[in-house]
XYZ file of C-alpha atoms in Angstrom:
730
model
C 14.677 -121.009 -23.005
C 16.357 -123.508 -20.728
C 18.595 -120.750 -19.347
C 15.614 -118.548 -18.717
C 13.809 -121.280 -16.838
C 16.890 -122.070 -14.782
C 17.429 -118.444 -13.817
C 13.778 -118.078 -12.866
C 13.967 -121.110 -10.597
C 17.115 -119.836 -8.905
C 15.533 -116.423 -8.323
C 12.490 -117.999 -6.704
C 14.729 -120.107 -4.492
C 16.876 -117.071 -3.612
C 13.824 -115.024 -2.713
C 12.593 -117.802 -0.450
C 15.978 -118.046 1.281
C 16.083 -114.270 1.771
C 12.630 -114.324 3.322
C 13.684 -117.081 5.710
C 16.970 -115.287 6.482
C 15.166 -112.027 7.155
C 12.908 -113.729 9.663
C 15.802 -115.493 11.358
C 17.922 -112.299 11.607
C 15.012 -110.391 13.071
C 14.425 -113.157 15.583
C 18.150 -113.241 16.440
C 18.380 -109.492 17.031
C 15.196 -109.494 19.064
C 16.360 -112.418 21.153
C 19.847 -110.952 21.716
C 19.202 -107.216 22.157
C 15.608 -107.117 23.427
C 15.168 -110.349 25.379
C 18.926 -110.577 26.176
C 19.145 -114.367 25.678
C 22.480 -115.916 24.720
C 22.562 -117.005 21.079
C 26.185 -117.292 20.016
C 25.717 -120.442 17.894
C 22.740 -118.935 16.072
C 24.764 -115.827 15.297
C 27.632 -117.832 13.847
C 25.211 -119.963 11.765
C 23.503 -116.887 10.352
C 26.826 -115.340 9.415
C 27.675 -118.433 7.388
C 24.271 -118.442 5.685
C 24.637 -114.761 4.795
C 27.947 -115.545 3.161
C 26.421 -118.454 1.214
C 23.522 -116.336 -0.036
C 25.924 -113.595 -1.013
C 27.794 -116.129 -3.167
C 24.535 -117.279 -4.781
C 23.530 -113.687 -5.603
C 26.902 -113.045 -7.156
C 26.691 -116.253 -9.262
C 23.182 -115.462 -10.446
C 24.119 -111.894 -11.292
C 26.982 -113.108 -13.462
C 24.727 -115.546 -15.300
C 22.161 -112.820 -16.041
C 24.899 -110.540 -17.369
C 26.039 -113.322 -19.701
C 22.508 -113.427 -21.140
C 22.389 -109.683 -21.752
C 21.517 -110.103 -25.436
C 18.396 -112.002 -24.514
C 17.446 -109.322 -22.004
C 17.409 -106.675 -24.658
C 14.735 -108.484 -26.673
C 12.826 -110.320 -24.040
C 10.813 -108.425 -21.449
C 10.762 -111.456 -19.171
C 14.503 -111.258 -18.707
C 14.070 -107.581 -17.724
C 11.625 -108.665 -15.087
C 14.084 -111.261 -13.821
C 16.795 -108.634 -13.617
C 14.561 -106.319 -11.595
C 13.736 -109.145 -9.213
C 17.455 -109.740 -8.756
C 17.979 -106.054 -7.942
C 15.211 -106.179 -5.355
C 16.732 -109.287 -3.836
C 20.123 -107.574 -3.633
C 18.567 -104.612 -1.813
C 16.942 -106.926 0.688
C 20.209 -108.782 1.125
C 22.174 -105.545 1.661
C 19.866 -104.654 4.519
C 20.224 -108.097 6.043
C 23.990 -107.983 5.576
C 24.019 -104.516 7.240
C 22.275 -105.936 10.299
C 24.665 -108.858 10.451
C 27.689 -106.527 10.296
C 26.237 -104.369 13.062
C 25.708 -107.472 15.153
C 29.296 -108.567 14.517
C 30.701 -105.132 15.446
C 28.639 -104.952 18.616
C 29.816 -108.424 19.537
C 33.433 -107.458 18.805
C 33.179 -104.256 20.880
C 31.723 -106.150 23.823
C 34.314 -108.922 23.729
C 37.331 -106.613 23.259
C 36.152 -104.326 26.043
C 35.970 -107.309 28.365
C 39.385 -108.540 27.206
C 40.980 -105.114 27.744
C 41.669 -104.490 24.041
C 40.409 -100.933 24.382
C 41.709 -99.602 21.080
C 40.085 -102.420 19.098
C 36.813 -101.908 20.955
C 36.861 -98.173 20.260
C 37.595 -98.736 16.573
C 34.652 -101.163 16.308
C 32.323 -98.638 17.908
C 33.595 -95.836 15.656
C 32.897 -98.032 12.619
C 29.435 -98.759 14.000
C 28.778 -95.043 14.391
C 29.609 -94.471 10.745
C 27.277 -97.370 9.805
C 24.392 -95.756 11.600
C 25.057 -92.455 9.868
C 25.786 -93.396 6.263
C 24.460 -96.822 5.139
C 21.207 -98.225 3.693
C 19.440 -95.068 2.586
C 15.677 -95.811 2.291
C 16.140 -99.360 3.613
C 17.071 -97.847 6.981
C 13.490 -96.741 7.580
C 12.145 -100.262 6.865
C 14.376 -101.982 9.448
C 12.338 -101.474 12.611
C 14.846 -103.289 14.826
C 17.530 -100.667 14.035
C 16.588 -98.353 16.907
C 17.197 -101.165 19.358
C 20.642 -101.694 17.866
C 21.436 -97.970 18.174
C 20.462 -97.977 21.841
C 22.720 -100.971 22.414
C 25.525 -99.155 20.579
C 25.201 -96.129 22.871
C 25.255 -98.353 25.947
C 28.353 -100.127 24.686
C 30.046 -96.793 23.914
C 29.301 -95.415 27.392
C 30.645 -98.617 28.924
C 33.881 -98.349 26.970
C 34.350 -94.680 27.912
C 33.875 -95.543 31.569
C 36.432 -98.333 31.307
C 39.128 -96.242 29.579
C 38.585 -93.286 31.935
C 38.909 -95.582 34.926
C 42.045 -97.129 33.445
C 43.565 -93.648 32.961
C 42.644 -92.495 36.474
C 44.053 -95.662 38.021
C 47.239 -95.372 35.970
C 48.148 -91.714 36.683
C 48.013 -90.339 40.235
C 49.200 -87.032 41.758
C 50.060 -87.304 45.460
C 51.109 -84.425 47.754
C 52.628 -85.088 51.173
C 54.886 -83.392 53.705
C 56.822 -83.993 56.886
C 58.875 -81.837 59.231
C 61.644 -81.336 56.675
C 60.266 -81.722 53.161
C 57.237 -81.244 50.985
C 56.917 -84.020 48.416
C 54.953 -84.090 45.167
C 54.723 -87.593 43.676
C 53.512 -88.541 40.209
C 52.801 -92.281 40.054
C 52.491 -94.003 36.638
C 51.227 -97.617 36.559
C 53.360 -100.116 34.660
C 51.117 -103.184 35.061
C 48.802 -102.176 32.207
C 49.157 -101.189 28.575
C 49.154 -97.382 28.804
C 49.533 -97.042 25.062
C 46.301 -98.983 24.554
C 44.574 -96.777 27.146
C 45.769 -93.631 25.370
C 44.665 -94.922 21.968
C 41.333 -95.934 23.467
C 40.815 -92.444 24.865
C 41.764 -90.918 21.531
C 39.447 -93.264 19.609
C 36.633 -92.303 22.017
C 37.479 -88.617 21.414
C 38.028 -87.944 25.142
C 41.821 -87.911 25.318
C 41.858 -84.113 25.034
C 39.806 -83.756 28.216
C 42.191 -85.924 30.231
C 45.318 -84.333 28.769
C 43.994 -80.878 29.632
C 43.569 -82.014 33.225
C 47.079 -83.496 33.214
C 48.457 -80.243 31.766
C 46.649 -78.211 34.444
C 48.198 -80.314 37.210
C 51.604 -80.076 35.558
C 51.320 -76.301 35.276
C 49.889 -75.825 38.754
C 51.983 -78.316 40.737
C 55.220 -79.001 38.870
C 56.236 -75.833 37.030
C 56.137 -73.529 40.100
C 58.541 -75.899 41.866
C 60.878 -75.919 38.877
C 60.840 -72.124 38.512
C 60.878 -71.043 42.157
C 62.668 -73.761 44.141
C 66.442 -73.807 43.554
C 66.797 -76.573 46.167
C 64.355 -78.860 44.351
C 65.360 -82.544 44.535
C 64.140 -84.797 41.701
C 63.985 -88.567 42.190
C 62.711 -91.375 39.953
C 61.877 -94.755 41.478
C 60.523 -97.996 40.013
C 58.301 -100.475 41.867
C 56.737 -103.762 40.849
C 53.646 -102.183 39.328
C 54.498 -98.484 38.934
C 57.113 -95.794 38.384
C 57.248 -92.696 40.563
C 58.607 -89.208 39.966
C 59.207 -87.377 43.254
C 59.809 -83.649 43.627
C 61.091 -82.738 47.102
C 61.442 -79.201 48.473
C 62.582 -78.181 51.968
C 59.941 -76.659 54.250
C 62.358 -73.932 55.322
C 63.192 -71.535 52.469
C 65.631 -69.390 54.433
C 68.460 -68.351 52.164
C 67.455 -70.776 49.399
C 67.749 -68.187 46.649
C 70.825 -66.538 48.111
C 72.735 -69.815 48.155
C 72.365 -70.051 44.370
C 72.413 -66.394 43.414
C 69.637 -64.824 41.356
C 71.834 -64.245 38.305
C 73.012 -67.901 38.311
C 69.654 -69.439 39.193
C 68.892 -70.052 35.507
C 71.383 -72.948 35.451
C 69.531 -74.781 38.210
C 66.121 -74.104 36.688
C 67.192 -75.269 33.212
C 68.676 -78.494 34.611
C 65.611 -79.256 36.756
C 63.212 -78.552 33.898
C 64.990 -80.891 31.500
C 65.283 -83.618 34.138
C 61.560 -83.489 34.929
C 60.535 -83.531 31.259
C 62.917 -86.385 30.427
C 61.505 -88.510 33.260
C 57.931 -87.739 32.216
C 58.766 -88.516 28.619
C 60.155 -91.953 29.469
C 57.300 -92.729 31.864
C 54.312 -91.540 29.834
C 54.624 -88.654 27.420
C 56.568 -90.450 24.680
C 53.390 -92.378 23.752
C 52.175 -91.637 20.234
C 48.458 -90.939 20.624
C 47.700 -91.168 16.886
C 47.241 -94.724 15.564
C 49.498 -95.571 12.638
C 48.175 -96.994 9.389
C 49.877 -100.054 8.040
C 51.452 -98.002 5.262
C 52.374 -95.013 7.445
C 55.522 -95.135 9.503
C 55.250 -92.838 12.532
C 52.963 -89.847 12.961
C 55.210 -87.898 15.353
C 52.306 -86.745 17.542
C 53.091 -87.696 21.127
C 51.605 -86.742 24.475
C 54.671 -84.532 24.997
C 53.646 -82.551 21.896
C 50.182 -82.187 23.341
C 51.494 -81.076 26.739
C 53.733 -78.513 25.044
C 50.839 -77.077 23.068
C 48.872 -76.651 26.299
C 51.479 -75.132 28.630
C 54.584 -74.091 26.667
C 53.452 -70.552 25.888
C 52.544 -69.541 29.450
C 55.516 -71.450 30.869
C 58.011 -69.690 28.603
C 56.543 -66.335 29.637
C 57.031 -67.256 33.296
C 60.542 -68.520 32.565
C 61.453 -65.190 30.984
C 59.937 -63.091 33.753
C 61.092 -65.054 36.803
C 64.395 -66.629 35.728
C 65.933 -65.066 32.627
C 65.008 -61.557 33.752
C 67.068 -62.097 36.908
C 70.023 -63.289 34.834
C 70.153 -59.984 32.948
C 73.132 -57.972 34.292
C 72.564 -54.788 36.244
C 75.746 -53.085 35.043
C 77.051 -52.437 31.554
C 80.424 -53.953 32.437
C 78.719 -57.332 32.998
C 77.021 -57.444 29.581
C 79.746 -59.612 28.039
C 79.111 -62.270 30.672
C 75.558 -62.681 29.411
C 76.907 -64.782 26.514
C 76.893 -67.823 28.824
C 73.177 -67.285 29.446
C 72.514 -67.141 25.691
C 74.463 -70.374 25.130
C 72.641 -72.170 27.948
C 69.296 -70.981 26.590
C 70.182 -72.275 23.122
C 70.957 -75.710 24.582
C 67.699 -75.680 26.529
C 65.652 -74.752 23.468
C 67.298 -77.468 21.344
C 66.550 -80.128 23.954
C 62.951 -78.957 24.351
C 62.554 -79.198 20.573
C 64.035 -82.697 20.593
C 61.642 -83.802 23.322
C 58.734 -82.311 21.395
C 57.775 -79.886 24.181
C 58.292 -76.942 21.805
C 57.078 -76.568 18.242
C 59.758 -76.422 15.553
C 58.925 -72.795 14.737
C 58.974 -71.636 18.380
C 62.092 -69.474 18.749
C 60.720 -67.178 21.458
C 63.375 -68.097 24.045
C 66.301 -67.252 21.794
C 64.576 -64.154 20.457
C 64.215 -62.964 24.047
C 67.794 -63.490 25.232
C 69.449 -62.298 22.010
C 67.889 -58.846 22.411
C 70.236 -58.172 25.318
C 70.612 -54.420 24.839
C 66.894 -53.845 25.162
C 66.666 -56.312 28.051
C 69.474 -54.575 29.905
C 68.005 -51.132 29.273
C 64.559 -52.255 30.415
C 65.905 -53.899 33.552
C 68.131 -50.947 34.354
C 65.225 -48.568 33.843
C 62.952 -50.669 36.019
C 65.619 -50.921 38.717
C 66.201 -47.174 38.650
C 62.508 -46.355 38.869
C 61.925 -48.861 41.680
C 64.903 -47.594 43.659
C 63.868 -43.988 43.076
C 60.338 -44.708 44.223
C 61.632 -46.398 47.370
C 63.761 -43.339 48.130
C 60.823 -40.991 47.535
C 58.380 -42.934 49.699
C 60.736 -43.612 52.611
C 61.609 -41.345 55.528
C 62.589 -37.814 54.435
C 63.384 -36.469 57.922
C 66.988 -37.666 58.018
C 68.910 -34.727 56.616
C 72.410 -33.602 55.754
C 73.972 -30.216 55.124
C 74.701 -28.855 51.665
C 77.512 -26.307 51.561
C 80.412 -25.120 49.436
C 82.656 -28.010 50.455
C 80.105 -30.725 49.741
C 77.906 -29.980 46.716
C 77.601 -33.697 45.797
C 79.454 -36.947 46.208
C 82.404 -37.571 43.908
C 81.375 -38.834 40.461
C 83.387 -40.723 37.829
C 84.989 -38.499 35.155
C 83.246 -38.220 31.787
C 86.539 -38.115 29.916
C 89.346 -40.636 30.226
C 91.978 -38.298 28.786
C 93.920 -35.524 30.528
C 91.961 -32.461 31.557
C 92.642 -29.193 29.771
C 92.715 -25.978 31.723
C 90.440 -23.419 30.062
C 90.716 -19.781 31.056
C 87.451 -17.937 30.309
C 87.574 -14.442 28.900
C 84.940 -13.158 31.310
C 85.257 -14.540 34.819
C 81.926 -15.145 36.543
C 81.270 -14.578 40.195
C 82.329 -17.341 42.538
C 78.715 -17.615 43.677
C 77.425 -18.466 40.191
C 75.600 -21.833 40.231
C 76.318 -22.275 43.933
C 73.670 -23.916 46.052
C 73.082 -21.840 49.207
C 73.826 -23.487 52.520
C 70.882 -25.525 53.724
C 69.785 -29.004 54.735
C 68.256 -31.589 52.411
C 66.922 -35.106 52.918
C 69.541 -37.841 52.708
C 67.271 -39.859 50.423
C 67.026 -36.987 47.949
C 70.808 -36.643 47.915
C 70.966 -40.381 47.139
C 68.351 -39.862 44.425
C 70.438 -37.193 42.698
C 73.554 -39.358 42.978
C 71.575 -42.193 41.366
C 70.717 -39.882 38.481
C 74.369 -38.935 37.943
C 75.533 -42.547 38.153
C 72.896 -43.622 35.638
C 73.851 -40.860 33.228
C 77.526 -41.825 33.569
C 76.592 -45.427 32.799
C 74.514 -44.309 29.816
C 77.622 -42.824 28.222
C 79.135 -46.323 28.080
C 76.474 -47.890 25.829
C 75.184 -46.148 22.736
C 72.345 -48.684 22.343
C 71.046 -48.171 25.890
C 71.938 -44.508 26.357
C 68.680 -42.878 25.337
C 66.455 -45.253 27.275
C 68.555 -44.737 30.394
C 68.411 -40.969 29.878
C 64.621 -41.126 29.679
C 64.597 -43.282 32.803
C 66.331 -40.466 34.679
C 63.800 -37.995 33.283
C 60.966 -40.293 34.348
C 62.499 -40.480 37.805
C 62.297 -36.709 38.275
C 58.858 -36.511 36.659
C 57.727 -39.129 39.157
C 59.217 -37.063 41.997
C 56.751 -34.249 41.221
C 53.824 -36.597 41.798
C 54.944 -39.257 44.275
C 56.433 -37.114 47.055
C 53.567 -34.572 47.336
C 51.035 -37.407 47.229
C 52.728 -39.973 49.473
C 53.826 -37.425 52.098
C 50.781 -35.146 51.718
C 49.713 -35.302 55.376
C 53.229 -34.779 56.745
C 53.950 -31.914 54.352
C 50.789 -30.233 55.580
C 51.218 -30.784 59.314
C 55.008 -30.916 59.870
C 56.770 -27.570 59.212
C 60.238 -29.138 59.224
C 59.338 -31.592 56.435
C 57.790 -28.811 54.373
C 61.065 -26.874 54.641
C 63.097 -29.964 53.720
C 60.851 -30.620 50.729
C 61.323 -27.030 49.593
C 65.097 -27.462 49.785
C 64.912 -30.875 48.099
C 63.106 -29.372 45.129
C 65.584 -26.492 44.877
C 68.490 -28.935 45.161
C 67.167 -31.147 42.354
C 66.415 -28.145 40.140
C 69.899 -26.776 40.854
C 71.528 -29.926 39.452
C 69.116 -30.304 36.547
C 70.206 -26.914 35.205
C 73.583 -28.323 34.193
C 73.125 -32.110 34.139
C 71.985 -32.250 30.517
C 74.875 -30.073 29.333
C 77.373 -32.217 31.241
C 76.408 -35.457 29.517
C 75.135 -34.310 26.102
C 78.561 -34.574 24.366
C 78.811 -38.258 25.322
C 75.288 -39.247 24.258
C 73.771 -39.722 20.752
C 73.387 -36.352 19.075
C 70.087 -37.231 17.410
C 68.298 -36.581 20.700
C 67.936 -33.471 22.821
C 69.476 -34.378 26.164
C 68.089 -31.805 28.572
C 66.273 -31.518 31.872
C 65.671 -27.772 31.903
C 61.976 -28.172 31.092
C 61.508 -29.964 34.427
C 63.140 -27.249 36.529
C 60.171 -24.898 36.740
C 57.783 -27.723 37.612
C 60.030 -29.037 40.390
C 60.697 -25.578 41.824
C 56.995 -24.768 41.820
C 56.331 -27.999 43.651
C 58.622 -27.003 46.509
C 57.478 -23.366 46.590
C 53.793 -24.326 46.682
C 54.340 -26.655 49.639
C 56.303 -23.983 51.532
C 53.740 -21.278 50.817
C 50.951 -23.560 52.015
C 52.898 -24.298 55.209
C 53.538 -20.584 55.878
C 49.829 -19.904 55.377
C 48.960 -22.683 57.813
C 51.343 -21.236 60.419
C 49.828 -17.816 59.853
C 46.333 -19.197 60.447
C 47.580 -20.878 63.607
C 49.115 -17.625 64.929
C 45.911 -15.722 64.159
C 43.963 -18.379 66.035
C 46.213 -17.847 69.058
C 45.692 -14.064 68.902
C 41.933 -14.564 68.795
C 42.228 -15.683 72.405
C 43.361 -12.185 73.505
C 39.932 -10.784 72.565
C 41.574 -7.718 71.030
C 43.447 -6.806 74.286
C 40.262 -5.215 75.625
C 39.406 -4.734 79.306
C 42.869 -5.560 80.602
C 41.826 -4.084 83.951
C 40.370 -7.459 84.959
C 42.569 -10.377 85.977
C 40.843 -12.879 83.667
C 41.381 -10.739 80.572
C 45.003 -10.166 81.541
C 45.556 -13.938 81.703
C 43.888 -14.430 78.306
C 46.114 -11.800 76.715
C 49.272 -13.250 78.297
C 48.336 -16.755 77.182
C 47.585 -15.597 73.656
C 50.877 -13.729 73.245
C 52.740 -16.568 74.967
C 51.402 -19.067 72.414
C 52.502 -16.802 69.575
C 55.955 -16.408 71.107
C 56.290 -20.161 71.613
C 55.257 -20.943 68.038
C 57.691 -18.396 66.582
C 60.518 -19.812 68.702
C 59.564 -23.333 67.574
C 59.638 -22.324 63.913
C 63.005 -20.657 64.464
C 64.352 -23.856 65.991
C 63.239 -26.152 63.143
C 63.493 -23.803 60.143
C 66.678 -21.840 60.748
C 69.055 -24.858 60.498
C 67.191 -26.197 57.451
C 66.252 -23.351 55.123
C 68.696 -21.073 53.308
C 69.012 -17.979 55.479
C 67.266 -15.692 52.982
C 64.309 -18.056 52.625
C 64.135 -18.476 56.377
C 64.034 -14.732 57.066
C 61.484 -14.217 54.314
C 59.161 -16.876 55.761
C 59.525 -15.691 59.377
C 59.213 -12.075 58.251
C 55.822 -12.808 56.680
C 54.595 -14.490 59.854
C 55.889 -11.682 62.104
C 54.267 -9.152 59.793
C 50.922 -10.921 60.150
C 51.255 -11.017 63.936
C 52.360 -7.381 64.228
C 49.620 -6.141 61.909
C 46.967 -8.017 63.882
C 48.269 -6.728 67.244
C 48.545 -3.094 66.104
C 45.091 -3.145 64.509
C 43.608 -4.653 67.678
C 45.122 -1.952 69.918
C 44.073 0.860 67.574
C 40.528 -0.513 67.569
C 40.217 -0.074 71.378
C 37.992 2.877 72.395
C 39.326 3.262 75.920
C 42.717 2.230 77.245
C 43.330 2.820 80.956
C 46.803 3.673 82.165
C 47.283 0.250 83.783
C 45.989 -1.449 80.651
C 48.396 0.475 78.431
C 51.321 -0.621 80.606
C 50.245 -4.239 80.393
C 49.872 -3.975 76.607
C 53.322 -2.406 76.477
C 54.780 -5.313 78.458
C 53.214 -7.828 76.073
C 54.506 -5.948 73.040
C 57.994 -5.776 74.544
C 58.140 -9.539 75.068
C 56.879 -10.061 71.524
C 59.477 -7.635 70.159
C 62.282 -9.492 71.892
C 61.326 -12.857 70.407
C 60.766 -11.423 66.931
C 64.210 -9.852 67.016
C 65.806 -13.143 68.086
C 64.022 -15.001 65.275
C 65.394 -12.772 62.521
C 68.931 -12.089 63.678
C 72.191 -13.965 63.611
C 75.346 -13.103 65.557
C 76.583 -9.661 64.527
C 73.222 -8.462 63.166
C 71.047 -5.684 64.603
C 67.517 -6.806 65.439
C 65.805 -3.520 64.528
C 67.468 -3.459 61.119
C 66.523 -7.056 60.276
C 62.980 -6.590 61.538
C 62.490 -3.460 59.468
C 63.977 -5.168 56.378
C 61.883 -8.326 56.515
C 58.700 -7.050 58.216
C 57.072 -4.066 56.519
C 54.711 -3.506 59.453
C 57.459 -3.249 62.010
C 57.627 0.627 62.068
C 53.927 0.722 63.071
C 54.673 -1.707 65.880
C 57.603 0.398 67.112
C 55.630 3.638 66.981
C 52.718 2.012 68.800
C 55.031 1.119 71.663
C 56.269 4.721 71.813
C 52.731 6.110 71.804
C 51.682 3.793 74.626
C 54.563 5.108 76.780
C 54.579 8.800 75.652
C 53.022 12.074 76.715
C 50.932 14.318 74.471
C 53.999 16.508 73.919
C 56.122 13.545 72.808
C 53.381 12.443 70.426
C 53.171 15.943 68.948
C 56.932 16.000 68.430
C 56.951 12.626 66.640
C 53.992 13.699 64.479
C 55.903 16.858 63.452
C 53.030 18.321 61.472
C 52.633 15.100 59.467
C 56.326 14.818 58.604
C 57.637 12.770 61.529
C 58.073 8.999 61.928
C 54.690 8.718 63.577
C 53.040 10.120 60.458
C 54.766 7.420 58.383
C 53.378 4.664 60.583
C 49.796 5.833 61.196
C 47.176 7.823 59.398
C 45.720 10.915 61.087
C 42.467 9.078 61.845
C 44.323 6.116 63.425
C 46.453 8.390 65.609
C 43.481 10.493 66.747
C 41.580 7.359 67.730
C 44.577 6.082 69.673
C 44.992 9.440 71.506
C 41.294 9.511 72.452
C 41.597 5.991 73.891
C 44.758 6.748 75.901
C 44.197 10.296 77.222
C 41.351 12.029 78.993
C 39.393 14.756 77.288
C 41.398 17.867 78.180
C 42.215 21.117 76.471
C 45.738 19.889 75.667
C 44.332 16.735 74.054
C 41.925 18.871 72.040
C 44.715 21.121 70.848
C 46.812 18.111 69.778
C 43.906 16.525 67.952
C 43.372 19.794 66.133
C 46.995 19.793 64.986
C 46.804 16.258 63.571
C 45.478 16.487 60.052
């Protein structure tokens, strides 16, 4: 019973102390966080009293447990135990408030002292207190909202401090003078950067600042490393900072040439490693993850973070702008690429050591080790680019193709001695000969490029097929690029249309045999042929030439429209119109002769001019036949015009040693009508009757009976002789 009484007295005393403590803690929090009065001594006194009461509760709890047998039979002891539990709950709430007060005080003091990591840890612990502790007691502590507001203020203050510390510690400065552009990265050394970094990480805002740092690094530093072979890198230390300076000359004249594109990778690799090593020693070696007492090193540094942000895009740029240029352009230089592979391996190992690359990132070595594909891709790209430049540049500069110069000399496909083969059936010497003509110099270069590429393809089995398809793509592109890029010139410039026609025939001529020439030296699993492109390329040239001939025909017809059908040539004005019209036709035919005859193969030239002359002759003859009345003076003037036209037409279609009438008759089906018309205009009725010869003479072959009768009625007066002749013409 004595124990029971003693426990009861202690519980009453404990309850009284808790009530007093609760009032004092409330008053302390109110005074400190609502009224903002200083109360450091009161806080320290309360902390000691909380500890004393905690000891009393523990002692009383142990005593009650020792009397557990009495509790089981005595309901009063159960009541005492419940009172103790209630007191403990009250105490836990009071202790919770005291701990919050201590953490807030710690955060405030450490922030002021510059111990940013400690302050951030205190606030993080406070945040977890507000989220997880007390349970139902939390709702009963009315002062808690005030403490939460104070916590948020303290957290915002700390974030402002650490952000300011970071901004003041790391500065990017760009400057320039007459000779150099300078990018300076200044890192402060008069403050604890590691503490700043840990503070940012503890406040969960380090990622934001590192992203900004990575953006500046990618935007300002990496372009200089990749594109400036004359980049000068300097590191300087001052009393309160360290500086990394990147200097580039303002004048870039010859900067790449002085290094050489294929050797530029050495400079870029060296500059990259130097920059990263300086940054690592100045800032990026800092471990941003705090270590536990039992954990030795986390391995997560700012360099790791920077690598995660920029490594992927940087490596892509490094491949495209530096390593791609180091890839050889000729098969014979492939063995020299081993030095590039070795240098890349060293670079990757050092980047892994620095932590810029992840351990599983082997993309650099994977790229350079696939040299056959890289070479084939670069060669293909180079071929296509060069071919496109040739196709889109000036096509007017031409050269002659003849028996003595079918193509420039090419390297032999076989290194052994040549065997003389005597065929059983000897073909004509003209078989597979390109007729004499002119082609564009650029197209000749294009065909030579195709042969050189195919010769090179025979030296590498791994690259052969891709290079073969590059040549095919080159000629497929020709069918689209040239007609599109030169569309206006092909339509308006007859000489270019003729050159394009010859260019297409020249390419098709070589494609007939190119595949057969190289097939024995290329992999046999593929069909090496170009014959399927021949028809498409030929059609391309023929269509352009046909369109040009049609345009010239329309132009000649437009000129003849000015003659008004050679009617009323008795007046001076109509005579001038007819002379002008025929003069324009003559001039245009002479112009076409001047620009087409040296360019086109002679057969194609005569065929094209023959069609135009046929159109002119047909139009002139039909116009004269359509006249209802032709006076004697008018017929003489028409005859003069036809004579001048005949002279020019003959000159257009003949070469030395050829007869004009024969060539005109061969290439212009309407020429006999033209000749007979001239005879009729200068003949008597008797001569006309003789040439008609009862429908069996040359006149009957040129004109129908109706056409001849109409012409006679227009030329001769209505006499008995004319009537008799008209009666004979049936």
